[in-house]
Amino acid sequence: MAVCGLLIAAAFALSWLEFILPISLPVPGFKLGLANTVTLFALYKLGAKPALAILIGRCALSALLFGGVTQLLFSLMGGLFAYAVMLFIKRFRCFSPYGVSIAGASAHNIGQTTAAVLLMGTPSLYSYLLFLLPAGIVTGFLTAYIYKLCERVTSR
Amino acid sequence: MLCRVRLLKKGDILVILSVLLLEAVLAIVFFGSAFQGDRVVVELNNELLYDFSLLSNETLEIRGNIGKVTVAVENGRARFTEAECPDHICVKTGWISKTGQAAACVPNGVLIRISGSGGGDAPDVVLK
């Protein structure tokens, strides 16, 4: 339980870090998704339920401090869809954390774009996926790499 | 740095290829049928606000849900120039000009969309 609380704080801190550091490409909606390293870690080391709790906890905290209800809605739509996809993919042995992470990043982008499409009432907004999807492959890979580094450190 | 030669498993490659395939499909959908647009449509919370020729030169100030947004239309293209919103994804999107393209300031509920006859006819339409 205490570990969960710690991880929520860690994930939130990473979200906050991303918020204040303007590391982003001129691609609209681009995020490094550093907080997802915590989600991956929780998913692999703690299990499905704790990972979900940490995800929701992090989204709620971030929305509370940085955004509004719309932000929370988008965070959750992207995050929960990504979570479901990652949970499903993780079951099969032929996927490593890299695949899981990239699938999660892509699902997150698709989920959020879909939320925007539904809200604004036009499928034209799916064009945002044209730059979000490739970016997602890269960030997904990066997130998994960071997770692997942490795994190596924590298994000593 | 990475001591393993085989970093990615079969499934991972599958994931990457699937995403790239989706990307290709989207590219065909959006670029394959995109021509210079005729008109720009501006909606606020799914309700039509403006619909006029893309060739006009206008600056629109719109009161959105949480703040003000400014839309510029000039010489066949349109974009958000300013917005009062947390992320400015709308402004970062830049100019849009092809039919089917759109940009939105979701927190404010403002959408700009390019429409036009496009299709098999000549892509450039001269308006009277």
PDB file of N, CA, C and O in Angstrom, chain A residues 24 26-29 70-71 74 89 93-96 98-100 102-103 106 110 116 119-130 133-134 137 141 145 148 152, chain B residues 1-2 4 7-12 14-16 19-20 22-23 26-27 30-31 43 46 86-87 89-90 92-93 100-107 109-111 113:
ATOM      1  N   SER A  24       9.525  19.784 -25.786  1.00  0.00           N
ATOM      2  CA  SER A  24       8.556  19.200 -26.698  1.00  0.00           C
ATOM      3  C   SER A  24       8.879  19.607 -28.113  1.00  0.00           C
ATOM      4  O   SER A  24       9.437  20.646 -28.363  1.00  0.00           O
ATOM      5  N   PRO A  26       7.748  20.687 -31.974  1.00  0.00           N
ATOM      6  CA  PRO A  26       6.679  21.554 -32.463  1.00  0.00           C
ATOM      7  C   PRO A  26       5.455  20.767 -32.908  1.00  0.00           C
ATOM      8  O   PRO A  26       4.636  21.271 -33.664  1.00  0.00           O
ATOM      9  N   VAL A  27       5.347  19.548 -32.417  1.00  0.00           N
ATOM     10  CA  VAL A  27       4.190  18.727 -32.749  1.00  0.00           C
ATOM     11  C   VAL A  27       3.099  18.994 -31.726  1.00  0.00           C
ATOM     12  O   VAL A  27       3.346  18.839 -30.538  1.00  0.00           O
ATOM     13  N   PRO A  28       1.917  19.396 -32.166  1.00  0.00           N
ATOM     14  CA  PRO A  28       0.858  19.682 -31.194  1.00  0.00           C
ATOM     15  C   PRO A  28       0.477  18.466 -30.388  1.00  0.00           C
ATOM     16  O   PRO A  28       0.242  17.398 -30.939  1.00  0.00           O
ATOM     17  N   GLY A  29       0.420  18.620 -29.089  1.00  0.00           N
ATOM     18  CA  GLY A  29      -0.016  17.525 -28.233  1.00  0.00           C
ATOM     19  C   GLY A  29       1.069  16.536 -27.887  1.00  0.00           C
ATOM     20  O   GLY A  29       0.802  15.497 -27.302  1.00  0.00           O
ATOM     21  N   THR A  70     -11.913  19.060 -18.016  1.00  0.00           N
ATOM     22  CA  THR A  70     -11.630  18.576 -19.376  1.00  0.00           C
ATOM     23  C   THR A  70     -10.313  17.825 -19.411  1.00  0.00           C
ATOM     24  O   THR A  70     -10.195  16.774 -20.015  1.00  0.00           O
ATOM     25  N   GLN A  71      -9.305  18.397 -18.724  1.00  0.00           N
ATOM     26  CA  GLN A  71      -8.003  17.749 -18.687  1.00  0.00           C
ATOM     27  C   GLN A  71      -8.130  16.357 -18.084  1.00  0.00           C
ATOM     28  O   GLN A  71      -7.561  15.382 -18.585  1.00  0.00           O
ATOM     29  N   PHE A  74      -9.739  13.911 -20.473  1.00  0.00           N
ATOM     30  CA  PHE A  74      -8.828  13.483 -21.530  1.00  0.00           C
ATOM     31  C   PHE A  74      -7.740  12.574 -20.986  1.00  0.00           C
ATOM     32  O   PHE A  74      -7.386  11.571 -21.604  1.00  0.00           O
ATOM     33  N   ILE A  89      -2.079  -6.901 -23.813  1.00  0.00           N
ATOM     34  CA  ILE A  89      -0.889  -7.281 -24.567  1.00  0.00           C
ATOM     35  C   ILE A  89       0.125  -7.988 -23.677  1.00  0.00           C
ATOM     36  O   ILE A  89       0.776  -8.948 -24.093  1.00  0.00           O
ATOM     37  N   ARG A  93       3.385 -13.840 -24.207  1.00  0.00           N
ATOM     38  CA  ARG A  93       4.825 -13.914 -24.011  1.00  0.00           C
ATOM     39  C   ARG A  93       5.617 -13.278 -25.132  1.00  0.00           C
ATOM     40  O   ARG A  93       6.780 -12.939 -24.956  1.00  0.00           O
ATOM     41  N   CYS A  94       5.026 -13.166 -26.296  1.00  0.00           N
ATOM     42  CA  CYS A  94       5.823 -12.667 -27.420  1.00  0.00           C
ATOM     43  C   CYS A  94       6.034 -11.154 -27.385  1.00  0.00           C
ATOM     44  O   CYS A  94       6.685 -10.586 -28.249  1.00  0.00           O
ATOM     45  N   PHE A  95       5.459 -10.501 -26.370  1.00  0.00           N
ATOM     46  CA  PHE A  95       5.652  -9.056 -26.253  1.00  0.00           C
ATOM     47  C   PHE A  95       6.549  -8.734 -25.062  1.00  0.00           C
ATOM     48  O   PHE A  95       6.317  -9.205 -23.964  1.00  0.00           O
ATOM     49  N   SER A  96       7.530  -7.905 -25.319  1.00  0.00           N
ATOM     50  CA  SER A  96       8.389  -7.448 -24.229  1.00  0.00           C
ATOM     51  C   SER A  96       7.820  -6.117 -23.724  1.00  0.00           C
ATOM     52  O   SER A  96       6.895  -5.592 -24.322  1.00  0.00           O
ATOM     53  N   TYR A  98       8.816  -3.364 -24.264  1.00  0.00           N
ATOM     54  CA  TYR A  98       8.868  -2.390 -25.348  1.00  0.00           C
ATOM     55  C   TYR A  98       7.571  -2.401 -26.141  1.00  0.00           C
ATOM     56  O   TYR A  98       6.997  -1.361 -26.440  1.00  0.00           O
ATOM     57  N   GLY A  99       7.131  -3.600 -26.499  1.00  0.00           N
ATOM     58  CA  GLY A  99       5.883  -3.711 -27.240  1.00  0.00           C
ATOM     59  C   GLY A  99       4.701  -3.203 -26.436  1.00  0.00           C
ATOM     60  O   GLY A  99       3.847  -2.484 -26.945  1.00  0.00           O
ATOM     61  N   VAL A 100       4.686  -3.594 -25.161  1.00  0.00           N
ATOM     62  CA  VAL A 100       3.597  -3.169 -24.275  1.00  0.00           C
ATOM     63  C   VAL A 100       3.551  -1.643 -24.193  1.00  0.00           C
ATOM     64  O   VAL A 100       2.494  -1.026 -24.295  1.00  0.00           O
ATOM     65  N   ILE A 102       4.865   0.637 -26.287  1.00  0.00           N
ATOM     66  CA  ILE A 102       4.519   1.286 -27.554  1.00  0.00           C
ATOM     67  C   ILE A 102       3.023   1.137 -27.825  1.00  0.00           C
ATOM     68  O   ILE A 102       2.367   2.069 -28.284  1.00  0.00           O
ATOM     69  N   ALA A 103       2.492  -0.050 -27.525  1.00  0.00           N
ATOM     70  CA  ALA A 103       1.052  -0.256 -27.703  1.00  0.00           C
ATOM     71  C   ALA A 103       0.288   0.705 -26.790  1.00  0.00           C
ATOM     72  O   ALA A 103      -0.724   1.291 -27.176  1.00  0.00           O
ATOM     73  N   SER A 106       0.468   4.302 -28.154  1.00  0.00           N
ATOM     74  CA  SER A 106      -0.414   4.450 -29.306  1.00  0.00           C
ATOM     75  C   SER A 106      -1.872   4.480 -28.872  1.00  0.00           C
ATOM     76  O   SER A 106      -2.655   5.302 -29.353  1.00  0.00           O
ATOM     77  N   ILE A 110      -4.594   7.399 -29.478  1.00  0.00           N
ATOM     78  CA  ILE A 110      -5.860   7.118 -30.160  1.00  0.00           C
ATOM     79  C   ILE A 110      -7.029   7.459 -29.238  1.00  0.00           C
ATOM     80  O   ILE A 110      -8.020   8.058 -29.660  1.00  0.00           O
ATOM     81  N   ALA A 116     -11.365  13.880 -28.378  1.00  0.00           N
ATOM     82  CA  ALA A 116     -11.488  15.178 -29.034  1.00  0.00           C
ATOM     83  C   ALA A 116     -12.480  15.112 -30.190  1.00  0.00           C
ATOM     84  O   ALA A 116     -13.307  16.011 -30.370  1.00  0.00           O
ATOM     85  N   LEU A 119     -15.953  15.024 -28.791  1.00  0.00           N
ATOM     86  CA  LEU A 119     -16.332  16.294 -28.185  1.00  0.00           C
ATOM     87  C   LEU A 119     -16.591  17.377 -29.224  1.00  0.00           C
ATOM     88  O   LEU A 119     -17.532  18.158 -29.106  1.00  0.00           O
ATOM     89  N   MET A 120     -15.733  17.430 -30.256  1.00  0.00           N
ATOM     90  CA  MET A 120     -15.861  18.487 -31.244  1.00  0.00           C
ATOM     91  C   MET A 120     -16.717  18.081 -32.429  1.00  0.00           C
ATOM     92  O   MET A 120     -17.001  18.887 -33.303  1.00  0.00           O
ATOM     93  N   GLY A 121     -17.089  16.835 -32.482  1.00  0.00           N
ATOM     94  CA  GLY A 121     -18.029  16.378 -33.499  1.00  0.00           C
ATOM     95  C   GLY A 121     -17.491  16.273 -34.910  1.00  0.00           C
ATOM     96  O   GLY A 121     -18.244  16.381 -35.869  1.00  0.00           O
ATOM     97  N   THR A 122     -16.183  16.078 -35.083  1.00  0.00           N
ATOM     98  CA  THR A 122     -15.700  15.892 -36.450  1.00  0.00           C
ATOM     99  C   THR A 122     -14.524  14.935 -36.504  1.00  0.00           C
ATOM    100  O   THR A 122     -13.559  15.077 -35.775  1.00  0.00           O
ATOM    101  N   PRO A 123     -14.582  13.951 -37.403  1.00  0.00           N
ATOM    102  CA  PRO A 123     -13.483  12.999 -37.528  1.00  0.00           C
ATOM    103  C   PRO A 123     -12.225  13.603 -38.134  1.00  0.00           C
ATOM    104  O   PRO A 123     -11.177  12.960 -38.147  1.00  0.00           O
ATOM    105  N   SER A 124     -12.315  14.853 -38.621  1.00  0.00           N
ATOM    106  CA  SER A 124     -11.106  15.463 -39.195  1.00  0.00           C
ATOM    107  C   SER A 124      -9.989  15.552 -38.175  1.00  0.00           C
ATOM    108  O   SER A 124      -8.826  15.569 -38.526  1.00  0.00           O
ATOM    109  N   LEU A 125     -10.351  15.604 -36.896  1.00  0.00           N
ATOM    110  CA  LEU A 125      -9.325  15.732 -35.867  1.00  0.00           C
ATOM    111  C   LEU A 125      -8.428  14.509 -35.766  1.00  0.00           C
ATOM    112  O   LEU A 125      -7.361  14.565 -35.167  1.00  0.00           O
ATOM    113  N   TYR A 126      -8.857  13.396 -36.373  1.00  0.00           N
ATOM    114  CA  TYR A 126      -7.999  12.213 -36.395  1.00  0.00           C
ATOM    115  C   TYR A 126      -6.698  12.497 -37.141  1.00  0.00           C
ATOM    116  O   TYR A 126      -5.734  11.748 -37.017  1.00  0.00           O
ATOM    117  N   SER A 127      -6.662  13.578 -37.895  1.00  0.00           N
ATOM    118  CA  SER A 127      -5.426  13.910 -38.608  1.00  0.00           C
ATOM    119  C   SER A 127      -4.281  14.176 -37.634  1.00  0.00           C
ATOM    120  O   SER A 127      -3.118  14.048 -37.989  1.00  0.00           O
ATOM    121  N   TYR A 128      -4.624  14.533 -36.404  1.00  0.00           N
ATOM    122  CA  TYR A 128      -3.580  14.738 -35.404  1.00  0.00           C
ATOM    123  C   TYR A 128      -2.783  13.462 -35.177  1.00  0.00           C
ATOM    124  O   TYR A 128      -1.624  13.499 -34.791  1.00  0.00           O
ATOM    125  N   LEU A 129      -3.420  12.314 -35.421  1.00  0.00           N
ATOM    126  CA  LEU A 129      -2.730  11.045 -35.213  1.00  0.00           C
ATOM    127  C   LEU A 129      -1.563  10.880 -36.179  1.00  0.00           C
ATOM    128  O   LEU A 129      -0.650  10.095 -35.933  1.00  0.00           O
ATOM    129  N   LEU A 130      -1.616  11.624 -37.284  1.00  0.00           N
ATOM    130  CA  LEU A 130      -0.547  11.500 -38.268  1.00  0.00           C
ATOM    131  C   LEU A 130       0.812  11.860 -37.688  1.00  0.00           C
ATOM    132  O   LEU A 130       1.825  11.307 -38.085  1.00  0.00           O
ATOM    133  N   LEU A 133       1.106   9.361 -33.754  1.00  0.00           N
ATOM    134  CA  LEU A 133       1.420   7.925 -33.764  1.00  0.00           C
ATOM    135  C   LEU A 133       2.920   7.635 -33.887  1.00  0.00           C
ATOM    136  O   LEU A 133       3.461   6.850 -33.111  1.00  0.00           O
ATOM    137  N   PRO A 134       3.607   8.235 -34.859  1.00  0.00           N
ATOM    138  CA  PRO A 134       5.050   7.975 -34.930  1.00  0.00           C
ATOM    139  C   PRO A 134       5.771   8.450 -33.662  1.00  0.00           C
ATOM    140  O   PRO A 134       6.657   7.760 -33.165  1.00  0.00           O
ATOM    141  N   ILE A 137       5.495   5.892 -30.999  1.00  0.00           N
ATOM    142  CA  ILE A 137       6.396   4.739 -31.121  1.00  0.00           C
ATOM    143  C   ILE A 137       7.712   5.074 -30.429  1.00  0.00           C
ATOM    144  O   ILE A 137       8.262   4.280 -29.661  1.00  0.00           O
ATOM    145  N   PHE A 141       8.948   3.508 -26.795  1.00  0.00           N
ATOM    146  CA  PHE A 141      10.222   2.817 -26.720  1.00  0.00           C
ATOM    147  C   PHE A 141      11.068   3.400 -25.597  1.00  0.00           C
ATOM    148  O   PHE A 141      11.646   2.679 -24.779  1.00  0.00           O
ATOM    149  N   TYR A 145      12.485   1.713 -22.154  1.00  0.00           N
ATOM    150  CA  TYR A 145      13.922   1.682 -21.898  1.00  0.00           C
ATOM    151  C   TYR A 145      14.214   2.176 -20.485  1.00  0.00           C
ATOM    152  O   TYR A 145      15.001   1.560 -19.754  1.00  0.00           O
ATOM    153  N   LYS A 148      13.265  -0.391 -18.047  1.00  0.00           N
ATOM    154  CA  LYS A 148      14.252  -1.466 -17.996  1.00  0.00           C
ATOM    155  C   LYS A 148      15.456  -1.076 -17.138  1.00  0.00           C
ATOM    156  O   LYS A 148      16.011  -1.887 -16.417  1.00  0.00           O
ATOM    157  N   ARG A 152      16.651  -2.922 -13.694  1.00  0.00           N
ATOM    158  CA  ARG A 152      17.984  -3.408 -13.439  1.00  0.00           C
ATOM    159  C   ARG A 152      18.490  -2.903 -12.090  1.00  0.00           C
ATOM    160  O   ARG A 152      19.114  -3.618 -11.322  1.00  0.00           O
TER     161      ARG A 152
ATOM    162  N   MET B   1      26.009   0.247 -24.319  1.00  0.00           N
ATOM    163  CA  MET B   1      24.802   0.691 -23.660  1.00  0.00           C
ATOM    164  C   MET B   1      23.811  -0.460 -23.515  1.00  0.00           C
ATOM    165  O   MET B   1      23.474  -0.885 -22.438  1.00  0.00           O
ATOM    166  N   LEU B   2      23.353  -0.974 -24.620  1.00  0.00           N
ATOM    167  CA  LEU B   2      22.434  -2.106 -24.550  1.00  0.00           C
ATOM    168  C   LEU B   2      23.196  -3.371 -24.896  1.00  0.00           C
ATOM    169  O   LEU B   2      23.644  -3.526 -26.020  1.00  0.00           O
ATOM    170  N   ARG B   4      22.292  -6.403 -25.223  1.00  0.00           N
ATOM    171  CA  ARG B   4      21.646  -7.468 -25.972  1.00  0.00           C
ATOM    172  C   ARG B   4      21.513  -7.098 -27.432  1.00  0.00           C
ATOM    173  O   ARG B   4      21.228  -5.964 -27.775  1.00  0.00           O
ATOM    174  N   LEU B   7      16.869  -7.017 -28.968  1.00  0.00           N
ATOM    175  CA  LEU B   7      16.219  -6.196 -27.966  1.00  0.00           C
ATOM    176  C   LEU B   7      14.702  -6.371 -28.002  1.00  0.00           C
ATOM    177  O   LEU B   7      14.039  -6.430 -26.984  1.00  0.00           O
ATOM    178  N   LEU B   8      14.193  -6.452 -29.214  1.00  0.00           N
ATOM    179  CA  LEU B   8      12.755  -6.508 -29.380  1.00  0.00           C
ATOM    180  C   LEU B   8      12.282  -7.920 -29.707  1.00  0.00           C
ATOM    181  O   LEU B   8      12.899  -8.620 -30.480  1.00  0.00           O
ATOM    182  N   LYS B   9      11.162  -8.269 -29.125  1.00  0.00           N
ATOM    183  CA  LYS B   9      10.608  -9.594 -29.418  1.00  0.00           C
ATOM    184  C   LYS B   9       9.710  -9.508 -30.655  1.00  0.00           C
ATOM    185  O   LYS B   9       9.371  -8.424 -31.123  1.00  0.00           O
ATOM    186  N   LYS B  10       9.267 -10.708 -31.102  1.00  0.00           N
ATOM    187  CA  LYS B  10       8.423 -10.752 -32.303  1.00  0.00           C
ATOM    188  C   LYS B  10       7.179  -9.884 -32.145  1.00  0.00           C
ATOM    189  O   LYS B  10       6.786  -9.168 -33.055  1.00  0.00           O
ATOM    190  N   GLY B  11       6.557 -10.000 -30.993  1.00  0.00           N
ATOM    191  CA  GLY B  11       5.329  -9.260 -30.742  1.00  0.00           C
ATOM    192  C   GLY B  11       5.542  -7.759 -30.842  1.00  0.00           C
ATOM    193  O   GLY B  11       4.683  -7.025 -31.342  1.00  0.00           O
ATOM    194  N   ASP B  12       6.700  -7.314 -30.355  1.00  0.00           N
ATOM    195  CA  ASP B  12       7.004  -5.882 -30.404  1.00  0.00           C
ATOM    196  C   ASP B  12       7.044  -5.377 -31.837  1.00  0.00           C
ATOM    197  O   ASP B  12       6.535  -4.294 -32.148  1.00  0.00           O
ATOM    198  N   LEU B  14       5.516  -6.623 -34.260  1.00  0.00           N
ATOM    199  CA  LEU B  14       4.127  -6.629 -34.719  1.00  0.00           C
ATOM    200  C   LEU B  14       3.410  -5.349 -34.319  1.00  0.00           C
ATOM    201  O   LEU B  14       2.694  -4.734 -35.115  1.00  0.00           O
ATOM    202  N   VAL B  15       3.631  -4.944 -33.066  1.00  0.00           N
ATOM    203  CA  VAL B  15       3.002  -3.713 -32.586  1.00  0.00           C
ATOM    204  C   VAL B  15       3.446  -2.520 -33.433  1.00  0.00           C
ATOM    205  O   VAL B  15       2.630  -1.727 -33.896  1.00  0.00           O
ATOM    206  N   ILE B  16       4.756  -2.410 -33.616  1.00  0.00           N
ATOM    207  CA  ILE B  16       5.285  -1.277 -34.389  1.00  0.00           C
ATOM    208  C   ILE B  16       4.733  -1.276 -35.804  1.00  0.00           C
ATOM    209  O   ILE B  16       4.324  -0.242 -36.333  1.00  0.00           O
ATOM    210  N   VAL B  19       1.097  -0.122 -35.878  1.00  0.00           N
ATOM    211  CA  VAL B  19       0.957   1.329 -35.741  1.00  0.00           C
ATOM    212  C   VAL B  19       1.328   2.021 -37.045  1.00  0.00           C
ATOM    213  O   VAL B  19       0.642   2.938 -37.499  1.00  0.00           O
ATOM    214  N   LEU B  20       2.406   1.551 -37.680  1.00  0.00           N
ATOM    215  CA  LEU B  20       2.825   2.149 -38.944  1.00  0.00           C
ATOM    216  C   LEU B  20       1.773   1.926 -40.030  1.00  0.00           C
ATOM    217  O   LEU B  20       1.545   2.782 -40.887  1.00  0.00           O
ATOM    218  N   LEU B  22      -1.466   1.647 -39.502  1.00  0.00           N
ATOM    219  CA  LEU B  22      -2.538   2.597 -39.203  1.00  0.00           C
ATOM    220  C   LEU B  22      -2.162   3.985 -39.693  1.00  0.00           C
ATOM    221  O   LEU B  22      -2.968   4.719 -40.263  1.00  0.00           O
ATOM    222  N   GLU B  23      -0.907   4.334 -39.478  1.00  0.00           N
ATOM    223  CA  GLU B  23      -0.389   5.625 -39.916  1.00  0.00           C
ATOM    224  C   GLU B  23      -0.527   5.755 -41.429  1.00  0.00           C
ATOM    225  O   GLU B  23      -0.953   6.793 -41.944  1.00  0.00           O
ATOM    226  N   LEU B  26      -4.149   6.291 -42.411  1.00  0.00           N
ATOM    227  CA  LEU B  26      -4.555   7.668 -42.117  1.00  0.00           C
ATOM    228  C   LEU B  26      -3.971   8.636 -43.132  1.00  0.00           C
ATOM    229  O   LEU B  26      -4.635   9.569 -43.569  1.00  0.00           O
ATOM    230  N   ALA B  27      -2.704   8.397 -43.504  1.00  0.00           N
ATOM    231  CA  ALA B  27      -2.049   9.283 -44.463  1.00  0.00           C
ATOM    232  C   ALA B  27      -2.783   9.261 -45.795  1.00  0.00           C
ATOM    233  O   ALA B  27      -3.008  10.298 -46.420  1.00  0.00           O
ATOM    234  N   PHE B  30      -6.162  11.115 -45.393  1.00  0.00           N
ATOM    235  CA  PHE B  30      -6.106  12.565 -45.262  1.00  0.00           C
ATOM    236  C   PHE B  30      -5.383  13.248 -46.400  1.00  0.00           C
ATOM    237  O   PHE B  30      -5.742  14.339 -46.796  1.00  0.00           O
ATOM    238  N   PHE B  31      -4.331  12.644 -46.918  1.00  0.00           N
ATOM    239  CA  PHE B  31      -3.607  13.309 -47.990  1.00  0.00           C
ATOM    240  C   PHE B  31      -4.123  12.936 -49.365  1.00  0.00           C
ATOM    241  O   PHE B  31      -3.998  13.696 -50.300  1.00  0.00           O
ATOM    242  N   GLU B  43     -16.787  26.444 -35.595  1.00  0.00           N
ATOM    243  CA  GLU B  43     -17.861  25.989 -34.712  1.00  0.00           C
ATOM    244  C   GLU B  43     -17.503  26.216 -33.259  1.00  0.00           C
ATOM    245  O   GLU B  43     -16.330  26.075 -32.872  1.00  0.00           O
ATOM    246  N   ASN B  46     -19.892  22.641 -31.123  1.00  0.00           N
ATOM    247  CA  ASN B  46     -20.659  21.951 -32.149  1.00  0.00           C
ATOM    248  C   ASN B  46     -21.748  22.779 -32.794  1.00  0.00           C
ATOM    249  O   ASN B  46     -22.581  22.242 -33.512  1.00  0.00           O
ATOM    250  N   PRO B  86      -4.802  25.950 -21.533  1.00  0.00           N
ATOM    251  CA  PRO B  86      -3.588  25.440 -20.877  1.00  0.00           C
ATOM    252  C   PRO B  86      -2.460  24.977 -21.799  1.00  0.00           C
ATOM    253  O   PRO B  86      -1.310  25.223 -21.513  1.00  0.00           O
ATOM    254  N   ASP B  87      -2.793  24.316 -22.903  1.00  0.00           N
ATOM    255  CA  ASP B  87      -1.731  23.681 -23.680  1.00  0.00           C
ATOM    256  C   ASP B  87      -1.391  24.332 -25.014  1.00  0.00           C
ATOM    257  O   ASP B  87      -0.336  24.065 -25.570  1.00  0.00           O
ATOM    258  N   ILE B  89      -2.409  23.655 -27.889  1.00  0.00           N
ATOM    259  CA  ILE B  89      -2.267  22.683 -28.981  1.00  0.00           C
ATOM    260  C   ILE B  89      -2.861  23.274 -30.248  1.00  0.00           C
ATOM    261  O   ILE B  89      -2.356  23.079 -31.353  1.00  0.00           O
ATOM    262  N   CYS B  90      -3.939  24.046 -30.079  1.00  0.00           N
ATOM    263  CA  CYS B  90      -4.597  24.651 -31.235  1.00  0.00           C
ATOM    264  C   CYS B  90      -3.642  25.580 -31.992  1.00  0.00           C
ATOM    265  O   CYS B  90      -3.519  25.504 -33.222  1.00  0.00           O
ATOM    266  N   LYS B  92      -0.367  25.634 -31.813  1.00  0.00           N
ATOM    267  CA  LYS B  92       0.779  24.886 -32.318  1.00  0.00           C
ATOM    268  C   LYS B  92       0.473  24.144 -33.598  1.00  0.00           C
ATOM    269  O   LYS B  92       1.380  23.777 -34.335  1.00  0.00           O
ATOM    270  N   THR B  93      -0.795  23.880 -33.852  1.00  0.00           N
ATOM    271  CA  THR B  93      -1.154  23.155 -35.064  1.00  0.00           C
ATOM    272  C   THR B  93      -0.766  23.937 -36.300  1.00  0.00           C
ATOM    273  O   THR B  93      -0.437  23.371 -37.335  1.00  0.00           O
ATOM    274  N   GLY B 100     -10.824  18.856 -45.346  1.00  0.00           N
ATOM    275  CA  GLY B 100     -10.732  17.762 -44.379  1.00  0.00           C
ATOM    276  C   GLY B 100      -9.844  18.090 -43.205  1.00  0.00           C
ATOM    277  O   GLY B 100      -9.945  17.488 -42.149  1.00  0.00           O
ATOM    278  N   GLN B 101      -8.950  19.051 -43.353  1.00  0.00           N
ATOM    279  CA  GLN B 101      -8.101  19.413 -42.233  1.00  0.00           C
ATOM    280  C   GLN B 101      -8.894  20.187 -41.189  1.00  0.00           C
ATOM    281  O   GLN B 101      -9.833  20.906 -41.509  1.00  0.00           O
ATOM    282  N   ALA B 102      -8.481  20.029 -39.959  1.00  0.00           N
ATOM    283  CA  ALA B 102      -9.172  20.748 -38.897  1.00  0.00           C
ATOM    284  C   ALA B 102      -8.193  21.033 -37.766  1.00  0.00           C
ATOM    285  O   ALA B 102      -7.158  20.397 -37.653  1.00  0.00           O
ATOM    286  N   ALA B 103      -8.531  22.029 -36.963  1.00  0.00           N
ATOM    287  CA  ALA B 103      -7.764  22.308 -35.758  1.00  0.00           C
ATOM    288  C   ALA B 103      -8.783  22.671 -34.685  1.00  0.00           C
ATOM    289  O   ALA B 103      -9.849  23.219 -34.988  1.00  0.00           O
ATOM    290  N   ALA B 104      -8.475  22.360 -33.444  1.00  0.00           N
ATOM    291  CA  ALA B 104      -9.454  22.630 -32.407  1.00  0.00           C
ATOM    292  C   ALA B 104      -8.801  23.100 -31.122  1.00  0.00           C
ATOM    293  O   ALA B 104      -7.685  22.686 -30.796  1.00  0.00           O
ATOM    294  N   CYS B 105      -9.492  23.985 -30.422  1.00  0.00           N
ATOM    295  CA  CYS B 105      -9.106  24.347 -29.072  1.00  0.00           C
ATOM    296  C   CYS B 105     -10.150  23.659 -28.192  1.00  0.00           C
ATOM    297  O   CYS B 105     -11.230  24.193 -27.958  1.00  0.00           O
ATOM    298  N   VAL B 106      -9.823  22.449 -27.766  1.00  0.00           N
ATOM    299  CA  VAL B 106     -10.829  21.642 -27.086  1.00  0.00           C
ATOM    300  C   VAL B 106     -11.328  22.241 -25.775  1.00  0.00           C
ATOM    301  O   VAL B 106     -12.531  22.252 -25.534  1.00  0.00           O
ATOM    302  N   PRO B 107     -10.425  22.771 -24.930  1.00  0.00           N
ATOM    303  CA  PRO B 107     -10.947  23.358 -23.687  1.00  0.00           C
ATOM    304  C   PRO B 107     -11.952  24.482 -23.941  1.00  0.00           C
ATOM    305  O   PRO B 107     -12.885  24.664 -23.176  1.00  0.00           O
ATOM    306  N   GLY B 109     -13.753  24.684 -26.748  1.00  0.00           N
ATOM    307  CA  GLY B 109     -14.842  24.193 -27.575  1.00  0.00           C
ATOM    308  C   GLY B 109     -14.889  24.780 -28.961  1.00  0.00           C
ATOM    309  O   GLY B 109     -15.922  24.759 -29.627  1.00  0.00           O
ATOM    310  N   VAL B 110     -13.745  25.334 -29.429  1.00  0.00           N
ATOM    311  CA  VAL B 110     -13.738  25.976 -30.738  1.00  0.00           C
ATOM    312  C   VAL B 110     -13.070  25.061 -31.763  1.00  0.00           C
ATOM    313  O   VAL B 110     -11.988  24.525 -31.527  1.00  0.00           O
ATOM    314  N   LEU B 111     -13.726  24.935 -32.911  1.00  0.00           N
ATOM    315  CA  LEU B 111     -13.196  24.087 -33.977  1.00  0.00           C
ATOM    316  C   LEU B 111     -13.146  24.880 -35.266  1.00  0.00           C
ATOM    317  O   LEU B 111     -14.081  25.609 -35.595  1.00  0.00           O
ATOM    318  N   ARG B 113     -12.512  24.213 -39.400  1.00  0.00           N
ATOM    319  CA  ARG B 113     -12.503  23.068 -40.313  1.00  0.00           C
ATOM    320  C   ARG B 113     -12.514  23.604 -41.732  1.00  0.00           C
ATOM    321  O   ARG B 113     -13.236  24.541 -42.046  1.00  0.00           O
TER     322      ARG B 113
END
